Amino acid sequence: MTQPAQPAQSRPVRHGSPIDTDGPRVALYSEEFASDPHRVYREMRERYGSIVPVELAPGIAATLVVDYRTALRILHDPEHFPADSRVWQKDIAPDCPVLPLLEWRPIPTRNSGPLHERYRKAMVAGLDGVDLLALHTTVGQIAGPLINSFCEDGHADMVGQYAFPLAFAMINAMLGCPPEIGQRAAAGMAAMFDGVNAAEGGAMVAAAMSDLVSLKRADPSDDVVTRILQHPVGLDDEEMQQQILSVFGAGIEPLSNLIVNTLRLMLTDERFAAGVLGGSLSTRDALDEVLFVDPPLTNYGVTFPRQPVLIDDIWLPAHQPVVISFAACNSDPAINTGEYTDNRSHLAFSAGPHTCPARSVAYLIAQDAVDQLLDALPEIQLAVAGDELTWRPGPFNRSLESLPVAFPETPPLPVF
């Protein structure tokens, strides 16, 4: 077994708090970070070790964990690292761009103990009821018309014309959500993830969720929302709205990013593109590599210690955000071998009690979405140089502004 990397001899052991650190913090919201986060992660590890002082937004201090084993220790210890942010948010301005994603809500990811168990039971029951075979059919029904909308043009943007509308439609289908309500929720979630007009985005999502809960109470069906509503834990309207919001938040943006990042890998990496065309590598292999290297949520798994905790010779202060860098931990030299095929040890879906319960659903949708596109347009290629692609800035997401592609003009697919 690979042994953990030893701290560099030139790096002194620090016993202070990363919140009170001297010198500038690493700004996770900057365009510079978004353009090359892997370089920044390497520099973080060389300078600070496993615990890094960062800013999530201007003036919003946090601690970023970039060591794989340290991340697992924290993610599996909700007693010392609970997810409840209520004490922290008392001192945060209402217009803080990251507040909508970090503030306390009655959902599994922002609670520990009995409340976490209550909310997670309902959420898992809602998602476990999804018929994966039927879901496979639904992906095809949604992907076909989307591909037909641009296949005769010979060019398209895979973000705006394919991945995002597909993820949007799939989450709506699973939830039994009408498109109009889903559209409002998706626009609000995009604002929350980007940290731009986040408060307005949060209000937009809340209103959409309220309308959806009212609709499903009046007209239940075989969908995720109805199953959560009917669960024996008996969630009230506010709790229901928040559960659905968390499905949208963990579904549309990250799922769209996963599809796009996988396509980018397959279209820009000659090693991988050759493998796919030659049949030696599968779309699932591409997905696994993306989940290691460019996971759709790069930094999350946020916790707020109840009291100061000593981790790796660093005191983490009480009630301040500790953020797990899934991307940096996945590339930790102590565990990363560069082999991604059939390797599921990444942290892209988090770990411990807050592991994403929709892992199988996400894999299926993303894989089918990519396969549908490549089957329909086998000669598809990137329309610009890979280094011309622009990444959206944001402390939590790994998402492209656009993914322009070109292909021979192709007749529409038959749609059944």
PDB file of N, CA, C and O in Angstrom, residues 334-380:
ATOM      1  N   ALA A 334      -0.236  10.882  -2.540  1.00  0.00           N
ATOM      2  CA  ALA A 334      -0.201   9.733  -1.638  1.00  0.00           C
ATOM      3  C   ALA A 334      -1.108   8.602  -2.094  1.00  0.00           C
ATOM      4  O   ALA A 334      -0.896   7.441  -1.727  1.00  0.00           O
ATOM      5  N   ILE A 335      -2.126   8.919  -2.902  1.00  0.00           N
ATOM      6  CA  ILE A 335      -3.080   7.876  -3.321  1.00  0.00           C
ATOM      7  C   ILE A 335      -3.276   7.811  -4.825  1.00  0.00           C
ATOM      8  O   ILE A 335      -3.760   6.803  -5.342  1.00  0.00           O
ATOM      9  N   ASN A 336      -2.919   8.872  -5.559  1.00  0.00           N
ATOM     10  CA  ASN A 336      -3.196   8.905  -6.990  1.00  0.00           C
ATOM     11  C   ASN A 336      -2.109   8.157  -7.761  1.00  0.00           C
ATOM     12  O   ASN A 336      -0.934   8.530  -7.711  1.00  0.00           O
ATOM     13  N   THR A 337      -2.517   7.131  -8.477  1.00  0.00           N
ATOM     14  CA  THR A 337      -1.582   6.323  -9.260  1.00  0.00           C
ATOM     15  C   THR A 337      -1.619   6.664 -10.740  1.00  0.00           C
ATOM     16  O   THR A 337      -0.829   6.137 -11.521  1.00  0.00           O
ATOM     17  N   GLY A 338      -2.584   7.522 -11.133  1.00  0.00           N
ATOM     18  CA  GLY A 338      -2.757   7.819 -12.548  1.00  0.00           C
ATOM     19  C   GLY A 338      -3.556   6.768 -13.279  1.00  0.00           C
ATOM     20  O   GLY A 338      -3.776   6.873 -14.482  1.00  0.00           O
ATOM     21  N   GLU A 339      -4.034   5.751 -12.569  1.00  0.00           N
ATOM     22  CA  GLU A 339      -4.860   4.703 -13.163  1.00  0.00           C
ATOM     23  C   GLU A 339      -6.310   4.940 -12.749  1.00  0.00           C
ATOM     24  O   GLU A 339      -6.636   4.919 -11.557  1.00  0.00           O
ATOM     25  N   TYR A 340      -7.182   5.183 -13.718  1.00  0.00           N
ATOM     26  CA  TYR A 340      -8.558   5.529 -13.404  1.00  0.00           C
ATOM     27  C   TYR A 340      -9.564   4.468 -13.844  1.00  0.00           C
ATOM     28  O   TYR A 340     -10.699   4.449 -13.369  1.00  0.00           O
ATOM     29  N   THR A 341      -9.191   3.598 -14.763  1.00  0.00           N
ATOM     30  CA  THR A 341     -10.110   2.571 -15.238  1.00  0.00           C
ATOM     31  C   THR A 341     -10.485   1.619 -14.111  1.00  0.00           C
ATOM     32  O   THR A 341      -9.622   1.091 -13.412  1.00  0.00           O
ATOM     33  N   ASP A 342     -11.789   1.430 -13.918  1.00  0.00           N
ATOM     34  CA  ASP A 342     -12.323   0.565 -12.860  1.00  0.00           C
ATOM     35  C   ASP A 342     -11.886   1.018 -11.463  1.00  0.00           C
ATOM     36  O   ASP A 342     -11.857   0.222 -10.525  1.00  0.00           O
ATOM     37  N   ASN A 343     -11.560   2.294 -11.326  1.00  0.00           N
ATOM     38  CA  ASN A 343     -11.135   2.840 -10.040  1.00  0.00           C
ATOM     39  C   ASN A 343     -12.247   3.738  -9.512  1.00  0.00           C
ATOM     40  O   ASN A 343     -12.548   4.775 -10.096  1.00  0.00           O
ATOM     41  N   ARG A 344     -12.863   3.333  -8.406  1.00  0.00           N
ATOM     42  CA  ARG A 344     -13.990   4.092  -7.844  1.00  0.00           C
ATOM     43  C   ARG A 344     -13.614   4.735  -6.503  1.00  0.00           C
ATOM     44  O   ARG A 344     -14.476   5.046  -5.701  1.00  0.00           O
ATOM     45  N   SER A 345     -12.317   4.967  -6.269  1.00  0.00           N
ATOM     46  CA  SER A 345     -11.891   5.486  -4.970  1.00  0.00           C
ATOM     47  C   SER A 345     -11.926   7.007  -4.885  1.00  0.00           C
ATOM     48  O   SER A 345     -11.516   7.583  -3.890  1.00  0.00           O
ATOM     49  N   HIS A 346     -12.407   7.660  -5.936  1.00  0.00           N
ATOM     50  CA  HIS A 346     -12.484   9.120  -5.923  1.00  0.00           C
ATOM     51  C   HIS A 346     -13.509   9.606  -4.892  1.00  0.00           C
ATOM     52  O   HIS A 346     -14.379   8.855  -4.437  1.00  0.00           O
ATOM     53  N   LEU A 347     -13.427  10.886  -4.574  1.00  0.00           N
ATOM     54  CA  LEU A 347     -14.342  11.504  -3.604  1.00  0.00           C
ATOM     55  C   LEU A 347     -15.396  12.378  -4.273  1.00  0.00           C
ATOM     56  O   LEU A 347     -16.015  13.204  -3.613  1.00  0.00           O
ATOM     57  N   ALA A 348     -15.593  12.216  -5.570  1.00  0.00           N
ATOM     58  CA  ALA A 348     -16.510  13.094  -6.294  1.00  0.00           C
ATOM     59  C   ALA A 348     -17.931  13.056  -5.734  1.00  0.00           C
ATOM     60  O   ALA A 348     -18.675  14.038  -5.852  1.00  0.00           O
ATOM     61  N   PHE A 349     -18.326  11.937  -5.136  1.00  0.00           N
ATOM     62  CA  PHE A 349     -19.654  11.833  -4.520  1.00  0.00           C
ATOM     63  C   PHE A 349     -19.563  11.944  -3.002  1.00  0.00           C
ATOM     64  O   PHE A 349     -20.484  11.532  -2.285  1.00  0.00           O
ATOM     65  N   SER A 350     -18.462  12.497  -2.509  1.00  0.00           N
ATOM     66  CA  SER A 350     -18.195  12.630  -1.080  1.00  0.00           C
ATOM     67  C   SER A 350     -18.004  11.251  -0.444  1.00  0.00           C
ATOM     68  O   SER A 350     -17.795  10.256  -1.137  1.00  0.00           O
ATOM     69  N   ALA A 351     -18.077  11.186   0.891  1.00  0.00           N
ATOM     70  CA  ALA A 351     -17.873   9.928   1.619  1.00  0.00           C
ATOM     71  C   ALA A 351     -18.510  10.069   2.992  1.00  0.00           C
ATOM     72  O   ALA A 351     -18.888  11.164   3.416  1.00  0.00           O
ATOM     73  N   GLY A 352     -18.642   8.943   3.692  1.00  0.00           N
ATOM     74  CA  GLY A 352     -19.229   8.985   5.025  1.00  0.00           C
ATOM     75  C   GLY A 352     -20.738   9.148   4.991  1.00  0.00           C
ATOM     76  O   GLY A 352     -21.388   8.810   3.991  1.00  0.00           O
ATOM     77  N   PRO A 353     -21.332   9.691   6.053  1.00  0.00           N
ATOM     78  CA  PRO A 353     -22.793   9.776   6.148  1.00  0.00           C
ATOM     79  C   PRO A 353     -23.416  10.698   5.105  1.00  0.00           C
ATOM     80  O   PRO A 353     -24.622  10.634   4.873  1.00  0.00           O
ATOM     81  N   HIS A 354     -22.608  11.556   4.478  1.00  0.00           N
ATOM     82  CA  HIS A 354     -23.153  12.482   3.486  1.00  0.00           C
ATOM     83  C   HIS A 354     -22.843  12.053   2.052  1.00  0.00           C
ATOM     84  O   HIS A 354     -22.948  12.864   1.128  1.00  0.00           O
ATOM     85  N   THR A 355     -22.480  10.789   1.856  1.00  0.00           N
ATOM     86  CA  THR A 355     -22.261  10.296   0.496  1.00  0.00           C
ATOM     87  C   THR A 355     -23.506  10.518  -0.351  1.00  0.00           C
ATOM     88  O   THR A 355     -24.633  10.280   0.107  1.00  0.00           O
ATOM     89  N   CYS A 356     -23.307  10.953  -1.586  1.00  0.00           N
ATOM     90  CA  CYS A 356     -24.444  11.231  -2.466  1.00  0.00           C
ATOM     91  C   CYS A 356     -25.277   9.970  -2.676  1.00  0.00           C
ATOM     92  O   CYS A 356     -24.762   8.943  -3.120  1.00  0.00           O
ATOM     93  N   PRO A 357     -26.597  10.010  -2.392  1.00  0.00           N
ATOM     94  CA  PRO A 357     -27.438   8.825  -2.561  1.00  0.00           C
ATOM     95  C   PRO A 357     -27.863   8.580  -4.012  1.00  0.00           C
ATOM     96  O   PRO A 357     -28.498   7.568  -4.296  1.00  0.00           O
ATOM     97  N   ALA A 358     -27.514   9.504  -4.912  1.00  0.00           N
ATOM     98  CA  ALA A 358     -27.931   9.373  -6.313  1.00  0.00           C
ATOM     99  C   ALA A 358     -26.778   8.991  -7.218  1.00  0.00           C
ATOM    100  O   ALA A 358     -26.809   9.235  -8.420  1.00  0.00           O
ATOM    101  N   ARG A 359     -25.760   8.354  -6.659  1.00  0.00           N
ATOM    102  CA  ARG A 359     -24.563   8.005  -7.428  1.00  0.00           C
ATOM    103  C   ARG A 359     -24.904   7.157  -8.655  1.00  0.00           C
ATOM    104  O   ARG A 359     -24.465   7.445  -9.774  1.00  0.00           O
ATOM    105  N   SER A 360     -25.669   6.086  -8.483  1.00  0.00           N
ATOM    106  CA  SER A 360     -26.005   5.197  -9.602  1.00  0.00           C
ATOM    107  C   SER A 360     -26.808   5.924 -10.661  1.00  0.00           C
ATOM    108  O   SER A 360     -26.602   5.724 -11.870  1.00  0.00           O
ATOM    109  N   VAL A 361     -27.723   6.778 -10.220  1.00  0.00           N
ATOM    110  CA  VAL A 361     -28.547   7.548 -11.160  1.00  0.00           C
ATOM    111  C   VAL A 361     -27.672   8.481 -11.985  1.00  0.00           C
ATOM    112  O   VAL A 361     -27.820   8.591 -13.208  1.00  0.00           O
ATOM    113  N   ALA A 362     -26.729   9.169 -11.325  1.00  0.00           N
ATOM    114  CA  ALA A 362     -25.861  10.111 -12.032  1.00  0.00           C
ATOM    115  C   ALA A 362     -24.996   9.398 -13.061  1.00  0.00           C
ATOM    116  O   ALA A 362     -24.843   9.867 -14.201  1.00  0.00           O
ATOM    117  N   TYR A 363     -24.417   8.256 -12.674  1.00  0.00           N
ATOM    118  CA  TYR A 363     -23.606   7.480 -13.609  1.00  0.00           C
ATOM    119  C   TYR A 363     -24.427   7.094 -14.837  1.00  0.00           C
ATOM    120  O   TYR A 363     -23.982   7.235 -15.978  1.00  0.00           O
ATOM    121  N   LEU A 364     -25.618   6.573 -14.605  1.00  0.00           N
ATOM    122  CA  LEU A 364     -26.437   6.085 -15.716  1.00  0.00           C
ATOM    123  C   LEU A 364     -26.803   7.210 -16.677  1.00  0.00           C
ATOM    124  O   LEU A 364     -26.651   7.074 -17.898  1.00  0.00           O
ATOM    125  N   ILE A 365     -27.279   8.336 -16.138  1.00  0.00           N
ATOM    126  CA  ILE A 365     -27.705   9.428 -17.004  1.00  0.00           C
ATOM    127  C   ILE A 365     -26.527   9.977 -17.804  1.00  0.00           C
ATOM    128  O   ILE A 365     -26.623  10.185 -19.020  1.00  0.00           O
ATOM    129  N   ALA A 366     -25.397  10.223 -17.122  1.00  0.00           N
ATOM    130  CA  ALA A 366     -24.239  10.798 -17.810  1.00  0.00           C
ATOM    131  C   ALA A 366     -23.711   9.857 -18.884  1.00  0.00           C
ATOM    132  O   ALA A 366     -23.410  10.278 -20.008  1.00  0.00           O
ATOM    133  N   GLN A 367     -23.590   8.582 -18.550  1.00  0.00           N
ATOM    134  CA  GLN A 367     -23.081   7.619 -19.532  1.00  0.00           C
ATOM    135  C   GLN A 367     -24.008   7.515 -20.723  1.00  0.00           C
ATOM    136  O   GLN A 367     -23.557   7.531 -21.881  1.00  0.00           O
ATOM    137  N   ASP A 368     -25.304   7.404 -20.492  1.00  0.00           N
ATOM    138  CA  ASP A 368     -26.255   7.293 -21.599  1.00  0.00           C
ATOM    139  C   ASP A 368     -26.270   8.559 -22.443  1.00  0.00           C
ATOM    140  O   ASP A 368     -26.381   8.499 -23.682  1.00  0.00           O
ATOM    141  N   ALA A 369     -26.162   9.721 -21.799  1.00  0.00           N
ATOM    142  CA  ALA A 369     -26.177  10.987 -22.542  1.00  0.00           C
ATOM    143  C   ALA A 369     -24.990  11.068 -23.494  1.00  0.00           C
ATOM    144  O   ALA A 369     -25.128  11.475 -24.656  1.00  0.00           O
ATOM    145  N   VAL A 370     -23.810  10.692 -23.011  1.00  0.00           N
ATOM    146  CA  VAL A 370     -22.613  10.718 -23.857  1.00  0.00           C
ATOM    147  C   VAL A 370     -22.725   9.677 -24.977  1.00  0.00           C
ATOM    148  O   VAL A 370     -22.428   9.959 -26.148  1.00  0.00           O
ATOM    149  N   ASP A 371     -23.156   8.472 -24.629  1.00  0.00           N
ATOM    150  CA  ASP A 371     -23.271   7.414 -25.641  1.00  0.00           C
ATOM    151  C   ASP A 371     -24.274   7.781 -26.734  1.00  0.00           C
ATOM    152  O   ASP A 371     -24.039   7.524 -27.925  1.00  0.00           O
ATOM    153  N   GLN A 372     -25.407   8.352 -26.346  1.00  0.00           N
ATOM    154  CA  GLN A 372     -26.413   8.751 -27.336  1.00  0.00           C
ATOM    155  C   GLN A 372     -25.822   9.747 -28.322  1.00  0.00           C
ATOM    156  O   GLN A 372     -26.045   9.646 -29.533  1.00  0.00           O
ATOM    157  N   LEU A 373     -25.068  10.705 -27.825  1.00  0.00           N
ATOM    158  CA  LEU A 373     -24.488  11.725 -28.691  1.00  0.00           C
ATOM    159  C   LEU A 373     -23.438  11.132 -29.626  1.00  0.00           C
ATOM    160  O   LEU A 373     -23.442  11.402 -30.833  1.00  0.00           O
ATOM    161  N   LEU A 374     -22.541  10.320 -29.079  1.00  0.00           N
ATOM    162  CA  LEU A 374     -21.470   9.760 -29.903  1.00  0.00           C
ATOM    163  C   LEU A 374     -22.001   8.752 -30.922  1.00  0.00           C
ATOM    164  O   LEU A 374     -21.443   8.615 -32.014  1.00  0.00           O
ATOM    165  N   ASP A 375     -23.053   8.037 -30.579  1.00  0.00           N
ATOM    166  CA  ASP A 375     -23.670   7.111 -31.545  1.00  0.00           C
ATOM    167  C   ASP A 375     -24.297   7.884 -32.700  1.00  0.00           C
ATOM    168  O   ASP A 375     -24.225   7.465 -33.858  1.00  0.00           O
ATOM    169  N   ALA A 376     -24.930   9.023 -32.378  1.00  0.00           N
ATOM    170  CA  ALA A 376     -25.613   9.805 -33.418  1.00  0.00           C
ATOM    171  C   ALA A 376     -24.630  10.603 -34.260  1.00  0.00           C
ATOM    172  O   ALA A 376     -24.840  10.778 -35.471  1.00  0.00           O
ATOM    173  N   LEU A 377     -23.554  11.084 -33.642  1.00  0.00           N
ATOM    174  CA  LEU A 377     -22.589  11.941 -34.342  1.00  0.00           C
ATOM    175  C   LEU A 377     -21.170  11.384 -34.118  1.00  0.00           C
ATOM    176  O   LEU A 377     -20.365  11.988 -33.393  1.00  0.00           O
ATOM    177  N   PRO A 378     -20.845  10.261 -34.737  1.00  0.00           N
ATOM    178  CA  PRO A 378     -19.560   9.601 -34.449  1.00  0.00           C
ATOM    179  C   PRO A 378     -18.338  10.400 -34.879  1.00  0.00           C
ATOM    180  O   PRO A 378     -17.233  10.150 -34.383  1.00  0.00           O
ATOM    181  N   GLU A 379     -18.512  11.377 -35.782  1.00  0.00           N
ATOM    182  CA  GLU A 379     -17.368  12.177 -36.247  1.00  0.00           C
ATOM    183  C   GLU A 379     -17.287  13.530 -35.544  1.00  0.00           C
ATOM    184  O   GLU A 379     -16.596  14.434 -36.003  1.00  0.00           O
ATOM    185  N   ILE A 380     -17.943  13.655 -34.437  1.00  0.00           N
ATOM    186  CA  ILE A 380     -17.946  14.913 -33.696  1.00  0.00           C
ATOM    187  C   ILE A 380     -16.535  15.237 -33.209  1.00  0.00           C
ATOM    188  O   ILE A 380     -15.762  14.353 -32.848  1.00  0.00           O
TER     189      ILE A 380
END
